[in-house]
CSV table of C-alpha atoms in Angstrom, one decimal:
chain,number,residue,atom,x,y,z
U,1,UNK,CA,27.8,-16.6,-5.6
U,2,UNK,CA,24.5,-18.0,-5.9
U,3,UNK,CA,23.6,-21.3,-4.2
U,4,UNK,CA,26.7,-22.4,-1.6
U,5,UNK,CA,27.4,-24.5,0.8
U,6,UNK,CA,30.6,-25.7,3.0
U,7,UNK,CA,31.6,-28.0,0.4
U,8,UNK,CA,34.0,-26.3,-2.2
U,9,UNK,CA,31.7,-27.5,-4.9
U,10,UNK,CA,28.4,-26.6,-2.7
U,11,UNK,CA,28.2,-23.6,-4.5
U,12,UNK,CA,26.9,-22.7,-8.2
U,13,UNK,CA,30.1,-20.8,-9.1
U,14,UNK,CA,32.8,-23.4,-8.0
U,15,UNK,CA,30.5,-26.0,-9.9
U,16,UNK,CA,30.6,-23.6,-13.7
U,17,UNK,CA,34.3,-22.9,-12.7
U,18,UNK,CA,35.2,-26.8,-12.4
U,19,UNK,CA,33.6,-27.4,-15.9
U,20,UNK,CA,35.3,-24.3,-17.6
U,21,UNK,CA,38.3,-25.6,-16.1
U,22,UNK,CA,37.9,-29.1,-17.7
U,23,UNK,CA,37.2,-27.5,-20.8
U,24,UNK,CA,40.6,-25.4,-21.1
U,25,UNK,CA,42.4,-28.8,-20.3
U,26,UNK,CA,42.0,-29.9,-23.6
U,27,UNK,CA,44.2,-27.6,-24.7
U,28,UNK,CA,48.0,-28.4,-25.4
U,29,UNK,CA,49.5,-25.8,-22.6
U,30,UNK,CA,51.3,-25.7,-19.1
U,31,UNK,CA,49.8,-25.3,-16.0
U,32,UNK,CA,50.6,-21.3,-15.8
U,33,UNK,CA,49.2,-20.7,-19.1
U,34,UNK,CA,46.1,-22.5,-17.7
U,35,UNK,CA,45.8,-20.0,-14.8
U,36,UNK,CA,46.0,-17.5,-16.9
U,37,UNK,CA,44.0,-18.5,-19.2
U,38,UNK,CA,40.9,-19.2,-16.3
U,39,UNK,CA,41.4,-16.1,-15.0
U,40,UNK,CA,40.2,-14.1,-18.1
U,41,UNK,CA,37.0,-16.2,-18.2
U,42,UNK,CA,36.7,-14.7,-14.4
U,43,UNK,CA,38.6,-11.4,-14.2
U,44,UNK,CA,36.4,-10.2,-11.3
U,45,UNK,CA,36.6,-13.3,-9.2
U,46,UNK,CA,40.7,-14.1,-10.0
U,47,UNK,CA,41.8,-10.3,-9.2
U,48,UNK,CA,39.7,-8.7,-6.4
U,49,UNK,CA,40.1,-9.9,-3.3
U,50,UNK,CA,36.8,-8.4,-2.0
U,51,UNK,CA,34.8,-10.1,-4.8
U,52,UNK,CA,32.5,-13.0,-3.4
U,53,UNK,CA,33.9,-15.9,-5.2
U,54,UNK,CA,38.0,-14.5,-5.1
U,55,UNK,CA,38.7,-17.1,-2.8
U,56,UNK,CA,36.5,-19.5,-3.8
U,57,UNK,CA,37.9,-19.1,-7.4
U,58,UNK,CA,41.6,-19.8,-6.3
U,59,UNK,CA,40.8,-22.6,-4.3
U,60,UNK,CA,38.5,-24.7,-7.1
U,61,UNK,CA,41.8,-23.7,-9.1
U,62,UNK,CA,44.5,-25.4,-7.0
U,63,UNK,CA,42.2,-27.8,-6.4
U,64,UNK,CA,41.2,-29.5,-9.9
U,65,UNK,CA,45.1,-28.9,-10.7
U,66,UNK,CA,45.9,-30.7,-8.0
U,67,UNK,CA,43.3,-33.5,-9.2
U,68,UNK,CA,45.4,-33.3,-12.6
U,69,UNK,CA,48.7,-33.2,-11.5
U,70,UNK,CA,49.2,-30.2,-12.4
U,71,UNK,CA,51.9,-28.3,-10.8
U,72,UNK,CA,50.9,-24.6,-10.5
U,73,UNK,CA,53.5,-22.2,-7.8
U,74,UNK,CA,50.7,-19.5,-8.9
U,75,UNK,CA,47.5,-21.6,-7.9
U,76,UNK,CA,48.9,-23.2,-5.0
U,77,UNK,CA,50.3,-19.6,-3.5
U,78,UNK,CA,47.2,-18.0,-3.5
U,79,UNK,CA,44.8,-21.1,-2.6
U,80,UNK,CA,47.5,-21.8,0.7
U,81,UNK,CA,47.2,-18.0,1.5
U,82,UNK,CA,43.5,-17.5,1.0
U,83,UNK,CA,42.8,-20.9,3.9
U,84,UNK,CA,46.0,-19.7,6.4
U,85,UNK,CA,44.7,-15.7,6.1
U,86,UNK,CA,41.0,-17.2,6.7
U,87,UNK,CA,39.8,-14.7,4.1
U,88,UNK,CA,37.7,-17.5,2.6
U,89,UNK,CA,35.6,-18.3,6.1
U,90,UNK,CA,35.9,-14.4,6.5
U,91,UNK,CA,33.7,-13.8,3.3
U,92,UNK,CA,31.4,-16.8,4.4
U,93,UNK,CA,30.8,-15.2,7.3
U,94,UNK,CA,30.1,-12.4,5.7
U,95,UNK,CA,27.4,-13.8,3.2
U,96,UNK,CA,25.8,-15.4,6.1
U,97,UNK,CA,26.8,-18.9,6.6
U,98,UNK,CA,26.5,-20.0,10.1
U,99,UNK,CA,28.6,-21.4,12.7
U,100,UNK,CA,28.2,-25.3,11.6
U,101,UNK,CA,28.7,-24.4,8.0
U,102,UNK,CA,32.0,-22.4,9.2
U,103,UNK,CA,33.4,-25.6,11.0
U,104,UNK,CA,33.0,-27.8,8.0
U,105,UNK,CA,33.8,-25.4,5.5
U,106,UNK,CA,37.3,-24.9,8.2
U,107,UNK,CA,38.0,-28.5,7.8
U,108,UNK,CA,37.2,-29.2,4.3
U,109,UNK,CA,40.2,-26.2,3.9
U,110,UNK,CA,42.3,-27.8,6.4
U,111,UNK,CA,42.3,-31.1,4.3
U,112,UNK,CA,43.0,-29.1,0.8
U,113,UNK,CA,45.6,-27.4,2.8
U,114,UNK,CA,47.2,-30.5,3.1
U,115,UNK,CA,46.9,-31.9,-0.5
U,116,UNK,CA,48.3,-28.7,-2.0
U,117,UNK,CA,51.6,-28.9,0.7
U,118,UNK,CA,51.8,-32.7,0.0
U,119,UNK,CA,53.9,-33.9,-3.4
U,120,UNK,CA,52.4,-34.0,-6.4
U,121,UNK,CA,50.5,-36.5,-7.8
U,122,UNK,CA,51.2,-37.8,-11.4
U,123,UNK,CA,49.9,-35.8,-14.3
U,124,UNK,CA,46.4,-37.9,-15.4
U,125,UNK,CA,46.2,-38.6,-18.5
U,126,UNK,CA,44.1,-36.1,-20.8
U,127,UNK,CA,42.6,-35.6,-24.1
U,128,UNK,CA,44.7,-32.7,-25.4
U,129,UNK,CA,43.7,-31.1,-29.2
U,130,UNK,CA,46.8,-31.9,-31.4
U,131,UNK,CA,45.2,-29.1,-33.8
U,132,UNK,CA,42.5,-26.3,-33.7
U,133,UNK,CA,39.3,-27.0,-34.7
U,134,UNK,CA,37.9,-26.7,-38.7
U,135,UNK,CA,36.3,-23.0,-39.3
U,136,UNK,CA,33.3,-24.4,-41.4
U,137,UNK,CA,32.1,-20.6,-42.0
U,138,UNK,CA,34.0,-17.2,-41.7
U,139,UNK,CA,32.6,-13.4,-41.1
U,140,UNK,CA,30.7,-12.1,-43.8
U,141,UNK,CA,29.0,-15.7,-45.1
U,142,UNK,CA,25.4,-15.7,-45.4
U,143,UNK,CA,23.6,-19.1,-45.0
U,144,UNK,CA,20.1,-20.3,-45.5
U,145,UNK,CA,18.2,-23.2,-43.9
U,146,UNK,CA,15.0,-24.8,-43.8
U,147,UNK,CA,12.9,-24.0,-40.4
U,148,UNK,CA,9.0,-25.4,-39.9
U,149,UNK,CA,6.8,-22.4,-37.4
U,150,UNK,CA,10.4,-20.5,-37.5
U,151,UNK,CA,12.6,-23.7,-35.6
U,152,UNK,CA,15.7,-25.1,-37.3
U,153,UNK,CA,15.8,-28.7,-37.7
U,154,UNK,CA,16.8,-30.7,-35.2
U,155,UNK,CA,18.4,-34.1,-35.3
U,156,UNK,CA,16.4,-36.1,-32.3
U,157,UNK,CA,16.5,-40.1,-31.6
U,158,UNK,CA,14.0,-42.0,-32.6
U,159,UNK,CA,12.4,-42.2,-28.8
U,160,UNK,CA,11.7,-39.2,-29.0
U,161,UNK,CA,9.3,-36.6,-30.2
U,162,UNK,CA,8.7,-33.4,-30.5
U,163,UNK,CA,5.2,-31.4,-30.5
U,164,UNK,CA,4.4,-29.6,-33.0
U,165,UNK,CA,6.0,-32.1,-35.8
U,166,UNK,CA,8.6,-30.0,-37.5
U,167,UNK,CA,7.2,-29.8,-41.3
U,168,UNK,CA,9.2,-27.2,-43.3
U,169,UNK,CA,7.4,-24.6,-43.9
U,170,UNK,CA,9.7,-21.9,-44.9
U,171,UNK,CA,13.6,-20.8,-45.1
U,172,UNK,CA,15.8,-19.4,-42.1
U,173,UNK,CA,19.1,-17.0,-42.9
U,174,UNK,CA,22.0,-15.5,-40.7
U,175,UNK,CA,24.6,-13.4,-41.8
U,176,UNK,CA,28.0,-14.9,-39.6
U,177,UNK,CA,28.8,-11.7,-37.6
U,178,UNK,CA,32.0,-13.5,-36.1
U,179,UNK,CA,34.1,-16.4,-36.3
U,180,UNK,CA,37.3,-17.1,-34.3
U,181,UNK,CA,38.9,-19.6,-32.4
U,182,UNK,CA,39.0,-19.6,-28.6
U,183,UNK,CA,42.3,-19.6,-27.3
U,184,UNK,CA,43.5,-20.6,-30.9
U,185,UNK,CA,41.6,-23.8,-31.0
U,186,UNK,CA,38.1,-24.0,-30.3
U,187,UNK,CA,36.2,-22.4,-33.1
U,188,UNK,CA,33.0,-20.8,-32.2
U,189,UNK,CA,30.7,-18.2,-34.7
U,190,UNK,CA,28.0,-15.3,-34.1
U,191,UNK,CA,24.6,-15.3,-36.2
U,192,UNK,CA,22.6,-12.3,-37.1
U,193,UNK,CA,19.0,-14.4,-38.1
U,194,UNK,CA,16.4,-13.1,-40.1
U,195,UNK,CA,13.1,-12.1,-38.1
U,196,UNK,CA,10.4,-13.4,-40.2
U,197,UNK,CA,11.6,-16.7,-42.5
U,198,UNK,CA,10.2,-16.5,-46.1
U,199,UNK,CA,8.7,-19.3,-47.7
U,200,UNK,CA,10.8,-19.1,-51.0
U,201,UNK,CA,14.3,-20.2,-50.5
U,202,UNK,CA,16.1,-16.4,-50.7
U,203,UNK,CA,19.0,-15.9,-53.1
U,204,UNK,CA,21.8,-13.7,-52.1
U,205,UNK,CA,20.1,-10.4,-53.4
U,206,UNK,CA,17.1,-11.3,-51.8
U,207,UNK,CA,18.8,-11.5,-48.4
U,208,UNK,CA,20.3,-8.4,-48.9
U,209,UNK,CA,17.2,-6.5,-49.0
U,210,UNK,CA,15.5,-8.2,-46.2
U,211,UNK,CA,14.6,-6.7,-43.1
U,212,UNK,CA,14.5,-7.1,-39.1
U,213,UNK,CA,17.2,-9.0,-37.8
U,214,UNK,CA,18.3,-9.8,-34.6
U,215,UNK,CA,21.5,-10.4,-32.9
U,216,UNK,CA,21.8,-14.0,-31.2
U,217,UNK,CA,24.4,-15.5,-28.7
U,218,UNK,CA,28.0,-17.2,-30.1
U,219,UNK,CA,28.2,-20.6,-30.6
U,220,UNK,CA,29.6,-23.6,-31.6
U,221,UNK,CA,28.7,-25.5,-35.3
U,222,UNK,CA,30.7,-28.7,-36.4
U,223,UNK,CA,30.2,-30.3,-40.0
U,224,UNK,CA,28.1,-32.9,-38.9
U,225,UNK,CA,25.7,-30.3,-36.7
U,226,UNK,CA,25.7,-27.9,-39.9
U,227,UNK,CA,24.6,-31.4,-42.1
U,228,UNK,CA,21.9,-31.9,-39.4
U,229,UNK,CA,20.4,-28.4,-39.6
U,230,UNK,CA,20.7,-28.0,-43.6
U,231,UNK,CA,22.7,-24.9,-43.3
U,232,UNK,CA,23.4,-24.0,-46.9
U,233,UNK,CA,26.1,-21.2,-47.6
U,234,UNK,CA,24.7,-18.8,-50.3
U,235,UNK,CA,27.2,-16.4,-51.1
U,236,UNK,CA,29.2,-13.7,-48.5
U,237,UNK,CA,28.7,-9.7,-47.8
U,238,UNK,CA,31.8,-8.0,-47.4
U,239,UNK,CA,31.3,-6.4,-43.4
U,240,UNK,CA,32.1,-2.7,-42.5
U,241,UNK,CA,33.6,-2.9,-39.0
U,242,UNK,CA,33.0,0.6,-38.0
U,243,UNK,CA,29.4,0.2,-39.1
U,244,UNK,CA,29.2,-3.1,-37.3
U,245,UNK,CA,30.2,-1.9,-34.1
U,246,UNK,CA,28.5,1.5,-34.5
U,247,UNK,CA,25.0,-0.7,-35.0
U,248,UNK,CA,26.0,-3.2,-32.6
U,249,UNK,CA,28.3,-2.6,-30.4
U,250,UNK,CA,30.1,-4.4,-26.9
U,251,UNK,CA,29.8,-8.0,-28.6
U,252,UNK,CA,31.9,-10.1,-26.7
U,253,UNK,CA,34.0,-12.8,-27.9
U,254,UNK,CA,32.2,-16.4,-28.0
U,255,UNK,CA,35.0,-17.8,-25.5
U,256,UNK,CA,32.8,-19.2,-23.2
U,257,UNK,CA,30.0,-20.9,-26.1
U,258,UNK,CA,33.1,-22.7,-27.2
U,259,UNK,CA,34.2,-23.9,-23.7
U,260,UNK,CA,30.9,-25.2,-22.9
U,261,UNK,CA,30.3,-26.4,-26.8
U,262,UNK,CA,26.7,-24.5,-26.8
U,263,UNK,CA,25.5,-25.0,-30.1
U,264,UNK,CA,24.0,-22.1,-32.3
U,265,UNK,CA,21.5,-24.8,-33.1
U,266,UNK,CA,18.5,-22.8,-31.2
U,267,UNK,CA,20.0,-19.4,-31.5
U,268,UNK,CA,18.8,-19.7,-35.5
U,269,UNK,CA,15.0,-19.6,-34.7
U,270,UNK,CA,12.9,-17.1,-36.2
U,271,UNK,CA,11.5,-14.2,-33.9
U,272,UNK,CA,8.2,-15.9,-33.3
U,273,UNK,CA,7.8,-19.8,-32.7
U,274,UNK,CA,6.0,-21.7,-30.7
U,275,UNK,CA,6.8,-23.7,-27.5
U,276,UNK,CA,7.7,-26.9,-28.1
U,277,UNK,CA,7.4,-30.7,-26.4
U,278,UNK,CA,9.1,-33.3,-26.1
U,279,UNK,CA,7.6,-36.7,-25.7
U,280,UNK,CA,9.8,-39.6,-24.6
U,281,UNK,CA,8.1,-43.3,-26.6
U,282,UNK,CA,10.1,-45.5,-24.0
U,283,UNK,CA,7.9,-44.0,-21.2
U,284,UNK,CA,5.0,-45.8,-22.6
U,285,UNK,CA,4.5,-49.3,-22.1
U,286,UNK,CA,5.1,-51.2,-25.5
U,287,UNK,CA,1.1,-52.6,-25.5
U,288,UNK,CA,-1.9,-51.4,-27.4
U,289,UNK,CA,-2.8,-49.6,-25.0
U,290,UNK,CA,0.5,-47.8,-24.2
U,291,UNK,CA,0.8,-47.1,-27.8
U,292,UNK,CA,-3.0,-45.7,-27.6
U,293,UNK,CA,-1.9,-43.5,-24.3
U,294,UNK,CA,1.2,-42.1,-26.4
U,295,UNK,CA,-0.6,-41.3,-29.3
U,296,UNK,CA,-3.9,-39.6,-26.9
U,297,UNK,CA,-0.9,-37.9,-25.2
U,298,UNK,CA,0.4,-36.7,-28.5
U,299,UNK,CA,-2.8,-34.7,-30.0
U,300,UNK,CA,-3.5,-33.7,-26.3
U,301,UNK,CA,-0.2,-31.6,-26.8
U,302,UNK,CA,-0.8,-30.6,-30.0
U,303,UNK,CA,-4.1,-29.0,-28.6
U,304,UNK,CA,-1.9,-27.3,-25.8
U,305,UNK,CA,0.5,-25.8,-28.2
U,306,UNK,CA,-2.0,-24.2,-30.3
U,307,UNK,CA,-3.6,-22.8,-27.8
U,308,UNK,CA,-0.7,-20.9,-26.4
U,309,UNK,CA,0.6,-20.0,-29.9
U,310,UNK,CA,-0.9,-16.6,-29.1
U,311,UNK,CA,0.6,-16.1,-25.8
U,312,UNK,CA,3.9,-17.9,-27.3
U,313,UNK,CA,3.6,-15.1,-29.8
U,314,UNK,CA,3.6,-12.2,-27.0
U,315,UNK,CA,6.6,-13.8,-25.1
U,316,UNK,CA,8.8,-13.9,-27.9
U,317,UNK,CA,7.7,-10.3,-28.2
U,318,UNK,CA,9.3,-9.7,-25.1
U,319,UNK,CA,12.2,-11.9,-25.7
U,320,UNK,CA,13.2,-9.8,-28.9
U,321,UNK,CA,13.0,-6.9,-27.3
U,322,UNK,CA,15.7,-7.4,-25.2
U,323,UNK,CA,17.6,-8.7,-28.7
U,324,UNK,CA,19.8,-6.1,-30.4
U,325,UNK,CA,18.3,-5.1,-33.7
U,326,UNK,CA,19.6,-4.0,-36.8
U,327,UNK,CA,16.5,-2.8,-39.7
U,328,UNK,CA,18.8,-3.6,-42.5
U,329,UNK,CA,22.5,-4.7,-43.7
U,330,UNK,CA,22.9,-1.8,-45.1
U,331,UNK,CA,24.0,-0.2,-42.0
U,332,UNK,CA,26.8,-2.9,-41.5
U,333,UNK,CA,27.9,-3.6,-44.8
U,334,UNK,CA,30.5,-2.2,-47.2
């Protein structure tokens, strides 16, 4: 349950589920399909009643719906059992919250209890996909992409900077492991990158032929966040399933990257890179001498991130580790 509190959003689950919860929303389906559809982000949580965050998990539930006015017999049953049963304060209790936490937490419930009883409230307004997203790449496409010290490009406003100063300096690639759509509309996609990026842009044989790659998390790419990173499709490999899940096997679906809308931005860095910086112009005064300050505080950075280059090295070492690893395609490809 992490952090909690006697507030029903005190706690670091009820928070995540609230913004998962927004998130399914947008799609174009009744409140029961919602439930449903909540409860296999959470299996644990929305079917096991001894599991920490059970109750808390069906009371966030009838609660945003409530917000919404959306009319759930499923949510609201379970929320009004969970507070008249007294299961939720019973688990409290249990974690360790004490008797003034209790009483709030008793009439915080007692209040919910009496919004979920009460009418309904009008359905708010909400902004519903008409259509599922584009798929701008499918399984099987190999793209390339310019990276400086092994980062992808990155798109920042002009207040801001980054340390080092991305210079390209050689050529990312990922192989598209999976591509889907989330519930049927939220597109999301799984990159296998290239260790070590070479300094000639790679053709399609070349990549073929490369080796040490590493599986990264799902994520989420539009058109305009492929434009910003350069990602250039080179050609596709034709994937062997039962060698893909025999060299890497349990990957999950990337439901929740596309309910969150995390990027694969970061996930296509190289194996080693160094720390970066970020350095915010507006924080300086705009003087000569706050334009001196930035500019000192700029190279004292750069001198920073050189020196820890060598541990940066060592952490990513133990960062990849922990990465599934394929040697070669050949093991995955038909």
């Amino acid at each position: 349950m992490g952090v909690w509190g006697a507030g029903l959003y005190s706690g670091d689950f009820a928070s995540d589920l609230r913004s998962s919860i927004k998130a399914v929303l947008r799609l174009p389906f009744d409140a029961e399909k919602f439930v449903e559809l909540v409860s296999e982000l959470e299996p644990a949580a929305a079917s096991n009643p001894q599991d920490e965050d059970h109750s808390t998990f069906w009371l966030v539930v009838a609660d945003q719906f409530a917000q919404y006015g959306l009319q759930s017999e499923t949510a609201r049953a379970k929320a009004t059992q969970i507070i008249e049963t007294g299961a939720d304060l019973a688990m409290l209790r249990k974690l360790g919250m004490q008797a003034d936490g209790l009483q709030k937490r008793e009439r915080m419930l007692q209040t919910l209890k009496q919004s979920l009883l009460s009418p309904p409230a009008a359905a708010k307004p909400r902004a519903i996909f008409k259509k599922p997203q584009s798929m701008i790449f499918s399984a099987g496409d190999v793209l390339v992409y310019p990276v400086s010290l092994g980062r992808p490009r990155q798109k920042l406003p002009a207040r801001l900077h980054i340390v080092p100063a991305w210079k390209q300096d050689a050529w990312g690639a990922t192989l598209i492991l999976q591509a889907d759509l989330a519930f049927g509309f939220l597109a999301w996609y799984r990159p296998l990158v290239l260790d070590f990026p070479p300094t000639e842009k790679p053709e399609l044989a070349h990549v073929r032929i490369k080796e040490h790659w590493s599986l990264r998390r799902p994520g989420t790419c539009t058109s305009s966040d492929a434009k910003n990173l350069a990602l250039e499709r080179i050609g596709r490999f034709q994937l062997n399933t039962e060698k893909l899940n025999n060299a890497l096997p349990g990957m999950k679906p990337g439901i929740r990257a596309a309910l969150e809308n995390s990027t694969i931005a970061m996930e296509l860095a190289a194996a080693h890179h160094p720390p970066e910086a970020y350095v915010i112009r507006t924080a300086f005064p705009d003087t000569p001498e706050g334009e001196e300050k930035f500019q000192t505080t700029i190279r004292q950075l750069e001198e920073h991130q050189a020196m820890m280059a060598a541990n940066s090295e060592k952490i990513q070492d133990s960062q990849n580790k922990r990465r599934p690893k394929i040697a070669s395609l050949d093991g995955i490809l038909s």
